[in-house]
Amino acid sequence: MTGSILTVAATEIRIGMRNRWVVLAALMLLIFALVLGLVGTSPTGTVKSDPLVVTVASLATLSMYLVPLIALLLAFDAIAGEVDRGTIQLVLASPISRSAFLAGKFLGHLGVLGFAIVLGYGAAGAAIYAVTGASGDGLADLVRLIITSIALGAAFLAIGYVASASVRQTGTAAALAVGIWLIAVVLYDLGLFGALVANADGLFAKSVFPYLLVASPADAFRLYNMALLDSGATTTSLSGIADALPFPAELALLSLFGWTLAALVAAALIFRRLEP
Amino acid sequence: MSAPVLQIDQVSKTFQSIRALDGVSLNVAAGERVALLGHNGAGKTTLFRLILGFTKPDCGSIRIAGEDPGTDVARNAVSYLPESVMFPKTLTGREIVTFYARLKSVPKTEVDPLLERVGLADAADRYAGTYSKGMRQRLGLAQALAGRPRLLLLDEPTSGLDPLSRQDFYSLVDDVAAAGSAVLLSSHSLSELEAKTDRVAILRTGQLVANASLEQLQAESAVPLRIRVRARHDSVVEVNERLGGARINGQSVELLCPVPDKMSRLAAISALGPLVTDFDVSQPSLDEIYRHYSTRAEKERKS
Ligand SMILES: Nc1ncnc2c1ncn2[C@@H]1O[C@H](COP(=O)(O)OP(=O)(O)O)[C@@H](O)[C@H]1O
Ligand SMILES: [Mg+2]
């Protein structure tokens, strides 16, 4: 059982390496991180706070959009693609159970994604450290960002599997994945902040808004990272909210893990009914 | 004797308006090779998908090693080679067989011998994306043979193979059956099947119209033998007059002879003495038997 899960995971990582997925994802993260870190922080970097801390703040926003996208792009193919290409028949005829197969895919994709994030953000962090001569205070923040980015990726991998198990064509699954990204990441966030602007000081801003924020995995991720950053490093509308949450910041992590678990269970249940 | 590895009892399956399988019953015992014959659309693949638990029958029951399809026991007992087998393009042949060997808890040391057995040792380190249809088929066979399955399901396994590798293929199947596996293989092209299976089951538009050994089917179907008598140039007309039958290609006469009349027919031929130079008896081919059962089923339906 565990052996089978690891076998599927290892194969998935191997395919990820060969398809250049890992390299592509890492490069994408690295380039965006460098642009934000080196270009974006140069004016504020000279004021008072550690450039790395400032970079982490902008990387949190970057991750919120980019990591779910990469995760969904990895995940949409997991089941629908194998059905479409006809490779799933042999797997489902072999002794591995469907849940174990899904678990293996998840572990493998998490490995690919984790590797890309560590590589991309790690390299960016090192570069910023070398160029700006950051104090090193931001190191813990960067590590936290990397770990929570992987957790964010896990949630969207699982959500991607729900989409992938629900349809039979790769193309449909891809469209579904992009749609999920648009709605769950981009539009949800836009809508929420739009509502906040319309009702900046009311009941909504104080007691409803933070809960709506933490209910979405992408916003929960950013909220958590902002809340734990040294305040003063950034002055966005979000950092004010993050410093005055009506609940402990750890609730955001719970939201991430809750989404991951719920989506994995849902994907497994849908997958069980699939006729290859 | 133990119960058959595969027991299919009165299984029916309907897709929308198509009755893909209609009351099919079939058993396959350990060590037995059964050929499932039928034209395209007869329901062969559907039967395999039911045995694998990919889809459920409307009624009837299927047991594999005494368990329901799709259960852990059943998945461990069955190996499958799909009709058009596909593999991840960026994995090598060896990696793919290793992958399935691991899933089947087969030691890694058996991977290379398996690749050798199906003739892919030289291509083992190439990506499966570069393989031809026949090579994919053999790779699929290699993974299916891993770990001595109790039931081997092969859906049109020789359709992509050239005649030479077909021979190798059937000798592999013989080895596997001799080692105790139950083998169920399907085919719509009959020529290469003869005498290579213990039993032939003929499926026609979802119904099992025959299920017996080739000899039994030959006898039961009463498809006549074909006797070809060769005569000299100048005697062929006389031979034709005395024996009846039809003249073919100038020098030969072809007779259709019911199996029970075989000896008396042969006596008549030898009585012709020097008029005849040679003769040749051919058993009813599977093709003819197949045609017999197919059309009979159709006639019965119409009446
Ligand atoms: N998933 C399906 N949906 C609808 N019809 C199907 C499906 N699978 C098979 N059929 C129909 O069932 C019949 C038997 O198909 P199949 O088992 O693939 O035949 P064979 O393998 O003998 O060529 C065909 O008429 C086919 O069109
Ligand atoms: Mg078929």
Coordinates of C-alpha atoms and ligand atoms in Angstrom, one line a residue:
Chain A
M1 CA 0.0 0.0 0.0
T2 CA 2.6 2.6 1.1
G3 CA 5.0 1.1 -1.4
S4 CA 2.5 1.5 -4.2
I5 CA 1.8 5.1 -3.2
L6 CA 5.5 5.9 -3.2
T7 CA 5.9 4.2 -6.6
V8 CA 3.2 6.3 -8.1
A9 CA 4.7 9.4 -6.5
A10 CA 8.2 8.7 -7.7
T11 CA 7.0 8.1 -11.2
E12 CA 5.1 11.3 -11.1
I13 CA 8.2 13.2 -10.0
R14 CA 10.2 11.6 -12.7
I15 CA 7.7 12.6 -15.4
G16 CA 7.6 16.1 -13.9
M17 CA 11.4 16.4 -14.3
R18 CA 11.4 15.0 -17.8
N19 CA 8.5 17.3 -18.9
R20 CA 10.5 20.2 -17.6
W21 CA 7.6 21.1 -15.3
V22 CA 9.9 21.5 -12.3
V23 CA 12.3 23.7 -14.2
L24 CA 9.6 25.8 -15.7
A25 CA 7.7 26.4 -12.5
A26 CA 10.9 27.2 -10.6
L27 CA 12.0 29.6 -13.3
M28 CA 8.7 31.3 -13.3
L29 CA 8.8 31.8 -9.5
L30 CA 12.4 32.8 -9.6
I31 CA 12.0 35.5 -12.2
F32 CA 8.9 37.0 -10.6
A33 CA 10.6 36.9 -7.2
L34 CA 13.7 38.6 -8.5
V35 CA 11.8 41.3 -10.3
L36 CA 9.8 42.0 -7.1
G37 CA 12.7 41.7 -4.8
L38 CA 15.3 43.7 -6.7
V39 CA 13.3 46.3 -8.6
G40 CA 10.3 46.6 -6.3
T41 CA 12.1 47.1 -3.0
S42 CA 15.0 49.4 -3.9
P43 CA 13.3 52.6 -2.7
T44 CA 11.9 51.3 0.5
G45 CA 14.8 49.1 1.2
T46 CA 16.9 52.1 2.1
V47 CA 14.4 53.4 4.6
K48 CA 14.4 51.2 7.7
S49 CA 13.4 47.6 7.3
D50 CA 15.2 44.6 5.9
P51 CA 14.8 44.3 2.2
L52 CA 14.2 40.6 2.5
V53 CA 11.2 41.3 4.8
V54 CA 9.8 43.7 2.2
T55 CA 10.4 41.2 -0.5
V56 CA 8.6 38.5 1.4
A57 CA 5.6 40.7 1.8
S58 CA 5.3 41.2 -2.0
L59 CA 6.2 37.5 -2.6
A60 CA 3.2 36.6 -0.4
T61 CA 0.9 38.4 -2.9
L62 CA 2.8 36.9 -5.8
S63 CA 2.5 33.4 -4.3
M64 CA -1.2 33.8 -3.7
Y65 CA -1.8 34.1 -7.5
L66 CA 1.1 32.1 -9.0
V67 CA 1.2 29.0 -6.7
P68 CA -2.5 28.1 -7.1
L69 CA -2.1 28.5 -10.8
I70 CA 0.9 26.2 -11.0
A71 CA -0.8 23.7 -8.7
L72 CA -4.0 23.6 -10.8
L73 CA -2.0 23.3 -14.0
L74 CA -0.2 20.3 -12.5
A75 CA -3.3 18.7 -11.1
F76 CA -5.9 19.1 -13.9
D77 CA -4.3 16.3 -16.0
A78 CA -3.9 13.8 -13.1
I79 CA -7.1 11.8 -13.8
A80 CA -8.8 13.3 -16.9
G81 CA -5.5 13.2 -18.8
E82 CA -4.9 9.6 -18.0
V83 CA -8.4 8.7 -19.0
D84 CA -8.1 10.7 -22.2
R85 CA -4.8 9.2 -23.2
G86 CA -5.9 5.7 -22.2
T87 CA -3.1 5.2 -19.7
I88 CA -5.4 4.8 -16.7
Q89 CA -6.9 1.4 -17.7
L90 CA -3.8 -0.5 -16.9
V91 CA -3.3 1.3 -13.6
L92 CA -6.8 0.7 -12.5
A93 CA -6.5 -3.0 -13.5
S94 CA -3.4 -3.4 -11.3
P95 CA -3.5 -4.1 -7.6
I96 CA -3.3 -0.5 -6.5
S97 CA -6.5 1.0 -5.1
R98 CA -7.9 4.2 -6.5
S99 CA -7.4 6.2 -3.3
A100 CA -3.8 5.0 -3.1
F101 CA -3.3 6.0 -6.7
L102 CA -4.6 9.5 -6.0
A103 CA -2.5 9.7 -2.9
G104 CA 0.6 8.8 -4.9
K105 CA -0.2 11.5 -7.5
F106 CA -0.7 14.0 -4.8
L107 CA 2.6 13.2 -3.1
G108 CA 4.4 13.3 -6.4
H109 CA 2.9 16.6 -7.5
L110 CA 3.6 18.1 -4.1
G111 CA 7.2 17.0 -4.5
V112 CA 7.4 18.7 -7.9
L113 CA 5.8 21.8 -6.6
G114 CA 7.8 21.9 -3.4
F115 CA 11.0 21.5 -5.3
A116 CA 10.1 24.4 -7.7
I117 CA 9.1 26.7 -4.8
V118 CA 12.2 25.9 -2.7
L119 CA 14.4 26.3 -5.8
G120 CA 12.7 29.5 -7.1
Y121 CA 12.2 31.4 -3.9
G122 CA 15.4 30.0 -2.3
A123 CA 17.5 31.3 -5.3
A124 CA 15.6 34.6 -5.3
G125 CA 16.2 35.0 -1.5
A126 CA 19.9 34.3 -1.9
A127 CA 20.2 36.8 -4.8
I128 CA 18.4 39.5 -2.9
Y129 CA 20.6 38.8 0.1
A130 CA 23.7 39.1 -1.9
V131 CA 22.8 42.2 -3.9
T132 CA 21.2 44.3 -1.1
G133 CA 23.2 43.1 1.8
A134 CA 20.0 42.3 3.8
S135 CA 20.5 41.8 7.5
G136 CA 19.2 38.3 7.6
D137 CA 16.2 39.2 9.8
G138 CA 13.9 38.2 7.0
L139 CA 15.2 34.7 6.7
A140 CA 12.6 33.2 9.0
D141 CA 9.9 35.1 7.1
L142 CA 11.2 33.6 3.8
V143 CA 11.2 30.1 5.2
R144 CA 7.7 30.6 6.5
L145 CA 6.7 31.9 3.1
I146 CA 8.2 28.8 1.4
I147 CA 6.5 26.4 3.7
T148 CA 3.1 28.0 3.5
S149 CA 3.4 28.3 -0.2
I150 CA 3.8 24.6 -0.4
A151 CA 0.7 24.2 1.8
L152 CA -1.2 26.6 -0.5
G153 CA -0.1 24.5 -3.4
A154 CA -1.3 21.3 -1.7
A155 CA -4.8 22.8 -1.3
F156 CA -5.0 23.8 -5.0
L157 CA -3.6 20.4 -6.1
A158 CA -6.4 18.7 -4.2
I159 CA -9.0 21.2 -5.7
G160 CA -7.5 20.5 -9.1
Y161 CA -8.0 16.7 -8.6
V162 CA -11.7 17.3 -8.0
A163 CA -11.9 19.0 -11.4
S164 CA -9.8 16.3 -13.0
A165 CA -11.9 13.4 -11.6
S166 CA -15.2 15.1 -12.7
V167 CA -14.6 15.2 -16.4
R168 CA -13.2 12.8 -19.0
Q169 CA -11.3 15.2 -21.4
T170 CA -8.0 16.9 -20.6
G171 CA -9.2 20.0 -22.4
T172 CA -12.3 20.3 -20.3
A173 CA -10.3 19.7 -17.1
A174 CA -7.9 22.4 -18.1
A175 CA -10.7 24.9 -18.8
L176 CA -12.2 24.0 -15.4
A177 CA -8.9 24.5 -13.7
V178 CA -8.4 28.0 -15.2
G179 CA -12.0 28.8 -14.3
I180 CA -11.4 27.7 -10.7
W181 CA -8.3 29.9 -10.5
L182 CA -10.1 32.9 -11.9
I183 CA -13.0 32.6 -9.5
A184 CA -11.4 31.2 -6.3
V185 CA -8.3 33.3 -6.5
V186 CA -8.7 36.4 -8.6
L187 CA -12.4 37.3 -8.5
Y188 CA -13.1 36.3 -4.9
D189 CA -10.2 38.5 -3.7
L190 CA -11.3 41.4 -6.0
G191 CA -14.9 41.1 -4.9
L192 CA -14.0 41.0 -1.2
F193 CA -11.7 44.1 -1.4
G194 CA -14.3 45.8 -3.5
A195 CA -16.9 45.2 -0.8
L196 CA -14.4 46.4 1.8
V197 CA -13.9 49.7 0.0
A198 CA -17.6 50.2 -0.2
N199 CA -18.1 49.6 3.5
A200 CA -14.8 50.5 5.0
D201 CA -15.7 51.1 8.7
G202 CA -18.9 49.2 9.2
L203 CA -19.7 45.9 10.8
F204 CA -18.7 44.1 7.6
A205 CA -15.1 45.3 7.8
K206 CA -14.6 44.3 11.4
S207 CA -16.4 41.0 11.8
V208 CA -17.4 39.6 8.5
F209 CA -14.6 40.5 6.2
P210 CA -11.7 38.7 8.0
Y211 CA -13.7 35.5 8.1
L212 CA -14.5 35.7 4.4
L213 CA -10.8 36.3 3.9
V214 CA -9.7 33.2 5.8
A215 CA -12.4 31.0 4.2
S216 CA -10.5 31.2 0.9
P217 CA -7.3 29.3 0.8
A218 CA -5.5 31.9 -1.3
D219 CA -6.5 34.8 0.9
A220 CA -5.9 32.8 4.1
F221 CA -2.3 32.1 2.9
R222 CA -1.6 35.8 2.3
L223 CA -3.3 36.8 5.5
Y224 CA -1.2 34.4 7.6
N225 CA 2.0 35.6 6.1
M226 CA 1.1 39.3 6.5
A227 CA 0.0 38.8 10.0
L228 CA 3.3 37.3 11.0
L229 CA 5.5 39.8 9.2
D230 CA 7.1 42.5 11.2
S231 CA 4.6 45.3 11.0
G232 CA 6.0 48.5 9.6
A233 CA 7.7 46.7 6.9
T234 CA 4.7 47.1 4.7
T235 CA 1.8 49.5 4.7
T236 CA -1.0 48.0 2.7
S237 CA -4.6 47.9 3.5
L238 CA -4.2 44.3 4.2
S239 CA -1.4 44.6 6.7
G240 CA -3.7 46.8 8.9
I241 CA -6.4 44.1 8.8
A242 CA -3.8 41.3 9.4
D243 CA -2.6 43.1 12.6
A244 CA -6.1 43.4 14.1
L245 CA -7.7 40.0 13.4
P246 CA -10.6 38.9 15.5
F247 CA -9.1 35.4 15.6
P248 CA -5.6 33.8 15.9
A249 CA -3.6 33.9 12.7
E250 CA -3.3 30.1 12.9
L251 CA -6.9 29.8 11.8
A252 CA -5.6 30.6 8.3
L253 CA -3.4 27.5 8.4
L254 CA -6.4 25.5 9.5
S255 CA -8.3 26.8 6.5
L256 CA -5.5 25.7 4.2
F257 CA -5.3 22.2 5.7
G258 CA -9.1 21.9 5.8
W259 CA -9.4 22.7 2.2
T260 CA -6.7 20.2 1.2
L261 CA -8.3 17.4 3.2
A262 CA -11.9 18.1 2.1
A263 CA -10.9 18.4 -1.6
L264 CA -8.8 15.2 -1.5
V265 CA -11.7 13.3 0.0
A266 CA -14.1 14.7 -2.5
A267 CA -11.7 13.9 -5.4
A268 CA -11.4 10.3 -4.1
L269 CA -15.1 9.9 -3.9
I270 CA -15.7 11.1 -7.4
F271 CA -12.8 9.1 -8.7
R272 CA -14.2 5.9 -7.2
R273 CA -17.2 6.2 -9.5
L274 CA -15.2 6.8 -12.6
E275 CA -15.6 4.2 -15.4
P276 CA -12.3 4.0 -17.2
Chain B
M1 CA -11.0 -29.8 -8.6
S2 CA -11.1 -26.3 -7.4
A3 CA -13.6 -23.7 -8.7
P4 CA -12.8 -21.9 -11.9
V5 CA -10.7 -18.8 -11.5
L6 CA -13.3 -16.9 -13.6
Q7 CA -17.0 -17.5 -13.3
I8 CA -19.4 -15.5 -15.4
D9 CA -23.1 -16.3 -14.8
Q10 CA -25.9 -14.9 -16.9
V11 CA -24.4 -11.5 -17.3
S12 CA -26.2 -8.7 -19.3
K13 CA -25.2 -5.2 -20.0
T14 CA -27.1 -2.5 -21.9
F15 CA -25.8 0.9 -23.0
Q16 CA -28.7 3.2 -23.8
S17 CA -30.4 1.1 -26.4
I18 CA -27.5 -1.2 -27.3
R19 CA -27.6 -4.6 -25.6
A20 CA -23.9 -5.2 -25.5
L21 CA -24.1 -8.4 -23.5
D22 CA -27.1 -10.7 -23.2
G23 CA -27.1 -13.5 -20.7
V24 CA -23.5 -14.5 -21.1
S25 CA -22.2 -17.4 -19.0
L26 CA -18.6 -18.5 -19.2
N27 CA -16.0 -20.2 -16.9
V28 CA -12.3 -20.3 -17.3
A29 CA -10.3 -22.7 -15.1
A30 CA -6.6 -22.5 -14.0
G31 CA -4.3 -23.5 -16.8
E32 CA -7.0 -23.2 -19.5
R33 CA -6.7 -21.0 -22.6
V34 CA -10.1 -19.7 -23.9
A35 CA -10.5 -17.7 -27.0
L36 CA -13.3 -15.2 -27.1
L37 CA -14.3 -14.7 -30.7
G38 CA -16.5 -12.1 -32.2
H39 CA -16.8 -9.3 -34.8
N40 CA -16.2 -5.7 -33.8
G41 CA -19.0 -4.6 -31.5
A42 CA -19.8 -8.2 -30.4
G43 CA -19.2 -7.2 -26.8
K44 CA -15.7 -8.6 -26.1
T45 CA -14.3 -5.5 -24.6
T46 CA -17.4 -4.9 -22.6
L47 CA -17.1 -8.3 -21.0
F48 CA -13.4 -7.6 -20.1
R49 CA -14.5 -4.3 -18.5
L50 CA -17.1 -6.1 -16.5
I51 CA -14.5 -8.7 -15.3
L52 CA -12.2 -5.8 -14.3
G53 CA -14.9 -4.1 -12.3
F54 CA -14.6 -0.9 -14.5
T55 CA -18.3 -1.1 -15.0
K56 CA -21.2 -3.1 -13.4
P57 CA -23.4 -5.6 -15.1
D58 CA -27.2 -4.9 -15.2
C59 CA -27.8 -8.4 -14.0
G60 CA -25.9 -11.6 -13.5
S61 CA -22.8 -12.2 -11.5
I62 CA -19.0 -12.4 -12.1
R63 CA -16.5 -13.9 -9.6
I64 CA -12.8 -13.8 -9.9
A65 CA -11.0 -16.2 -7.5
G66 CA -14.4 -16.3 -5.7
E67 CA -14.6 -12.5 -5.2
D68 CA -16.4 -9.6 -6.9
P69 CA -14.6 -7.7 -9.7
G70 CA -12.6 -4.7 -8.6
T71 CA -12.0 -6.0 -5.0
D72 CA -8.5 -6.3 -3.7
V73 CA -8.4 -10.0 -4.2
A74 CA -9.7 -9.7 -7.8
R75 CA -7.3 -6.9 -8.7
N76 CA -4.4 -9.0 -7.3
A77 CA -5.5 -12.0 -9.3
V78 CA -6.0 -10.4 -12.7
S79 CA -3.6 -9.0 -15.3
Y80 CA -4.9 -7.1 -18.2
L81 CA -3.7 -6.1 -21.6
P82 CA -6.2 -3.6 -23.1
E83 CA -7.1 -3.5 -26.8
S84 CA -5.0 -0.4 -27.6
V85 CA -2.6 -0.1 -24.7
M86 CA -1.1 3.3 -23.9
F87 CA 1.8 4.4 -21.7
P88 CA 3.2 7.6 -20.5
K89 CA 5.4 8.9 -23.4
T90 CA 8.3 10.1 -21.3
L91 CA 9.0 6.8 -19.5
T92 CA 11.2 4.1 -20.8
G93 CA 10.0 0.5 -21.4
R94 CA 12.1 -0.7 -18.4
E95 CA 10.7 2.1 -16.2
I96 CA 7.1 1.1 -17.1
V97 CA 7.6 -2.6 -16.5
T98 CA 9.3 -1.7 -13.2
F99 CA 6.4 0.5 -12.2
Y100 CA 3.9 -2.3 -12.7
A101 CA 6.1 -4.9 -11.2
R102 CA 6.3 -2.7 -8.0
L103 CA 2.5 -2.3 -8.0
K104 CA 2.2 -6.1 -8.2
S105 CA 4.9 -6.6 -5.5
V106 CA 7.1 -8.5 -8.0
P107 CA 10.8 -8.3 -7.4
K108 CA 12.7 -5.9 -9.6
T109 CA 15.0 -8.7 -10.7
E110 CA 12.2 -10.1 -12.8
V111 CA 11.9 -6.9 -15.0
D112 CA 14.8 -7.6 -17.4
P113 CA 13.8 -11.2 -18.0
L114 CA 10.3 -10.1 -18.8
L115 CA 11.5 -7.5 -21.3
E116 CA 13.7 -10.2 -22.8
R117 CA 10.8 -12.6 -23.1
V118 CA 8.7 -10.2 -25.1
G119 CA 11.7 -9.2 -27.3
L120 CA 12.1 -5.6 -26.0
A121 CA 15.5 -6.0 -24.3
D122 CA 17.1 -3.7 -26.9
A123 CA 14.4 -1.0 -26.7
A124 CA 14.1 -1.2 -23.0
D125 CA 15.8 2.2 -22.4
R126 CA 13.9 4.1 -25.1
Y127 CA 10.9 6.2 -24.3
A128 CA 7.6 4.4 -24.8
G129 CA 6.5 7.4 -26.8
T130 CA 8.8 6.2 -29.6
Y131 CA 7.4 2.6 -29.6
S132 CA 5.4 1.2 -32.5
K133 CA 1.9 -0.3 -31.9
G134 CA 3.4 -3.8 -31.9
M135 CA 6.1 -2.8 -29.4
R136 CA 3.5 -1.2 -27.1
Q137 CA 1.5 -4.3 -27.3
R138 CA 4.6 -6.4 -26.2
L139 CA 5.4 -3.9 -23.5
G140 CA 1.8 -4.3 -22.3
L141 CA 2.2 -8.0 -22.4
A142 CA 5.4 -7.8 -20.3
Q143 CA 3.6 -5.9 -17.5
A144 CA 0.7 -8.3 -17.8
L145 CA 2.9 -11.3 -17.3
A146 CA 4.7 -9.9 -14.3
G147 CA 4.0 -11.8 -11.1
R148 CA 2.2 -14.9 -12.5
P149 CA -1.4 -13.7 -12.6
R150 CA -4.1 -16.2 -11.8
L151 CA -6.2 -14.8 -14.6
L152 CA -4.7 -13.2 -17.7
L153 CA -7.1 -11.0 -19.8
L154 CA -5.9 -10.2 -23.3
D155 CA -8.1 -8.0 -25.4
E156 CA -7.2 -8.5 -29.1
P157 CA -3.6 -9.0 -28.1
T158 CA -2.2 -9.9 -31.6
S159 CA -4.0 -7.2 -33.6
G160 CA -0.9 -5.0 -33.9
L161 CA 1.6 -7.8 -34.3
D162 CA 3.2 -9.3 -37.5
P163 CA 2.7 -13.0 -38.1
L164 CA 6.2 -13.9 -36.8
S165 CA 5.7 -12.2 -33.4
R166 CA 2.3 -13.7 -33.3
Q167 CA 3.9 -17.1 -33.0
D168 CA 6.1 -15.9 -30.2
F169 CA 3.1 -14.4 -28.6
Y170 CA 1.2 -17.7 -28.5
S171 CA 4.1 -19.6 -27.3
L172 CA 4.3 -17.1 -24.4
V173 CA 0.6 -17.7 -23.7
D174 CA 1.2 -21.4 -23.7
D175 CA 4.0 -21.1 -21.1
V176 CA 1.8 -18.9 -18.9
A177 CA -1.1 -21.3 -19.1
A178 CA 1.2 -24.3 -18.5
A179 CA 2.4 -22.5 -15.4
G180 CA -1.2 -22.5 -14.1
S181 CA -2.7 -19.1 -15.2
A182 CA -6.2 -19.0 -16.7
V183 CA -6.1 -17.2 -20.0
L184 CA -9.0 -15.4 -21.7
L185 CA -8.1 -13.7 -24.9
S186 CA -10.3 -12.1 -27.5
S187 CA -9.9 -11.9 -31.2
H188 CA -11.9 -10.9 -34.3
S189 CA -9.3 -12.2 -36.7
L190 CA -9.5 -15.9 -36.6
S191 CA -6.7 -17.2 -38.8
E192 CA -4.0 -17.2 -36.2
L193 CA -6.1 -18.8 -33.5
E194 CA -6.6 -22.3 -34.6
A195 CA -5.5 -25.1 -32.3
K196 CA -3.8 -22.7 -30.0
T197 CA -6.6 -22.6 -27.5
D198 CA -8.3 -25.2 -25.4
R199 CA -11.7 -23.7 -25.9
V200 CA -13.4 -21.3 -28.2
A201 CA -16.3 -19.1 -27.1
I202 CA -18.1 -17.2 -29.9
L203 CA -19.9 -14.0 -29.1
R204 CA -22.4 -12.6 -31.5
T205 CA -24.0 -9.2 -30.8
G206 CA -23.8 -9.8 -27.1
Q207 CA -24.9 -13.5 -27.0
L208 CA -22.6 -16.5 -26.5
V209 CA -23.5 -18.7 -29.4
A210 CA -20.9 -21.4 -28.9
N211 CA -18.5 -22.5 -26.2
A212 CA -16.5 -25.7 -26.7
S213 CA -13.2 -27.1 -28.0
L214 CA -12.5 -26.6 -31.6
E215 CA -13.0 -30.3 -32.3
Q216 CA -16.4 -30.3 -30.7
L217 CA -17.4 -27.2 -32.6
Q218 CA -16.3 -28.8 -35.9
A219 CA -18.4 -31.9 -35.2
E220 CA -21.3 -30.0 -33.8
S221 CA -21.5 -27.4 -36.5
A222 CA -21.5 -30.0 -39.3
V223 CA -19.6 -27.7 -41.5
P224 CA -18.3 -30.0 -44.2
L225 CA -14.7 -31.0 -44.8
R226 CA -13.1 -29.7 -47.9
I227 CA -11.5 -32.4 -50.0
R228 CA -9.4 -31.3 -52.9
V229 CA -8.6 -33.9 -55.5
R230 CA -5.8 -33.4 -58.0
A231 CA -6.2 -35.1 -61.4
R232 CA -4.1 -35.3 -64.6
H233 CA -4.9 -32.8 -67.4
D234 CA -6.8 -35.3 -69.4
S235 CA -8.6 -37.0 -66.6
V236 CA -10.0 -34.0 -64.7
V237 CA -13.3 -34.0 -66.5
E238 CA -13.9 -37.7 -65.8
V239 CA -12.9 -37.3 -62.1
N240 CA -15.4 -34.4 -61.9
E241 CA -18.1 -36.5 -63.4
R242 CA -17.6 -39.5 -61.2
L243 CA -17.1 -37.6 -57.9
G244 CA -19.3 -34.6 -58.4
G245 CA -18.1 -31.4 -56.7
A246 CA -16.7 -28.3 -58.4
R247 CA -13.7 -28.0 -60.8
I248 CA -11.2 -25.4 -59.8
N249 CA -8.1 -24.2 -61.5
G250 CA -8.0 -26.7 -64.4
Q251 CA -6.6 -29.7 -62.6
S252 CA -8.4 -30.0 -59.3
V253 CA -11.9 -30.9 -58.1
E254 CA -13.2 -29.7 -54.8
L255 CA -15.7 -31.7 -52.8
L256 CA -17.6 -30.7 -49.7
C257 CA -18.0 -33.7 -47.5
P258 CA -20.0 -34.0 -44.3
V259 CA -17.7 -35.3 -41.5
P260 CA -19.5 -38.7 -41.1
D261 CA -19.1 -39.4 -44.9
K262 CA -15.4 -38.9 -44.8
M263 CA -14.3 -42.6 -45.1
S264 CA -16.7 -43.5 -47.9
R265 CA -15.7 -40.4 -49.8
L266 CA -12.1 -41.3 -49.5
A267 CA -12.8 -44.9 -50.7
A268 CA -14.5 -43.5 -53.7
I269 CA -11.5 -41.4 -54.5
S270 CA -9.0 -44.2 -54.2
A271 CA -11.2 -46.3 -56.4
L272 CA -10.4 -43.9 -59.2
G273 CA -6.8 -45.3 -59.2
P274 CA -4.4 -43.6 -61.6
L275 CA -6.9 -40.9 -62.6
V276 CA -6.0 -39.1 -59.4
T277 CA -2.5 -37.8 -58.6
D278 CA -3.0 -36.4 -55.2
F279 CA -5.6 -35.2 -52.7
D280 CA -5.8 -33.0 -49.7
V281 CA -8.3 -32.8 -46.8
S282 CA -8.9 -29.6 -45.0
Q283 CA -10.8 -29.4 -41.7
P284 CA -13.4 -26.8 -41.5
S285 CA -11.6 -23.6 -40.6
L286 CA -12.5 -21.6 -37.5
D287 CA -13.6 -19.0 -40.0
E288 CA -16.2 -21.3 -41.4
I289 CA -17.4 -22.6 -38.0
Y290 CA -17.5 -19.0 -36.9
R291 CA -19.6 -18.0 -39.9
H292 CA -21.9 -21.0 -39.2
Y293 CA -22.6 -20.0 -35.6
S294 CA -22.9 -16.4 -36.5
T295 CA -25.5 -16.9 -39.2
R296 CA -27.3 -19.6 -37.3
A297 CA -27.9 -17.2 -34.4
E298 CA -29.2 -14.7 -36.9
K299 CA -31.6 -17.1 -38.5
E300 CA -32.9 -18.2 -35.1
R301 CA -33.5 -14.6 -34.2
K302 CA -35.4 -13.9 -37.4
S303 CA -37.6 -17.0 -37.0
Ligands
LIG1 N1 -19.4 3.1 -23.0 C1 -20.3 2.7 -24.0 N2 -21.3 3.5 -24.3 C2 -22.2 3.1 -25.2 N3 -22.1 2.0 -26.0 C3 -21.0 1.2 -25.8 C4 -20.1 1.5 -24.8 N4 -19.1 0.6 -24.8 C5 -19.5 -0.3 -25.7 N5 -20.6 0.1 -26.3 C6 -21.3 -0.6 -27.4 O1 -21.5 -2.0 -27.0 C7 -21.2 -2.8 -28.1 C8 -20.1 -3.8 -27.8 O2 -18.9 -3.1 -27.8 P1 -17.5 -3.8 -27.5 O3 -17.6 -4.5 -26.2 O4 -16.4 -2.7 -27.5 O5 -17.3 -4.7 -28.7 P2 -16.0 -5.5 -29.2 O6 -14.9 -5.3 -28.2 O7 -16.4 -6.9 -29.3 O8 -15.6 -4.9 -30.5 C9 -20.9 -2.0 -29.3 O9 -22.1 -1.8 -30.0 C10 -20.5 -0.7 -28.7 O10 -20.9 0.4 -29.5
MG2 MG -13.1 -4.5 -28.4

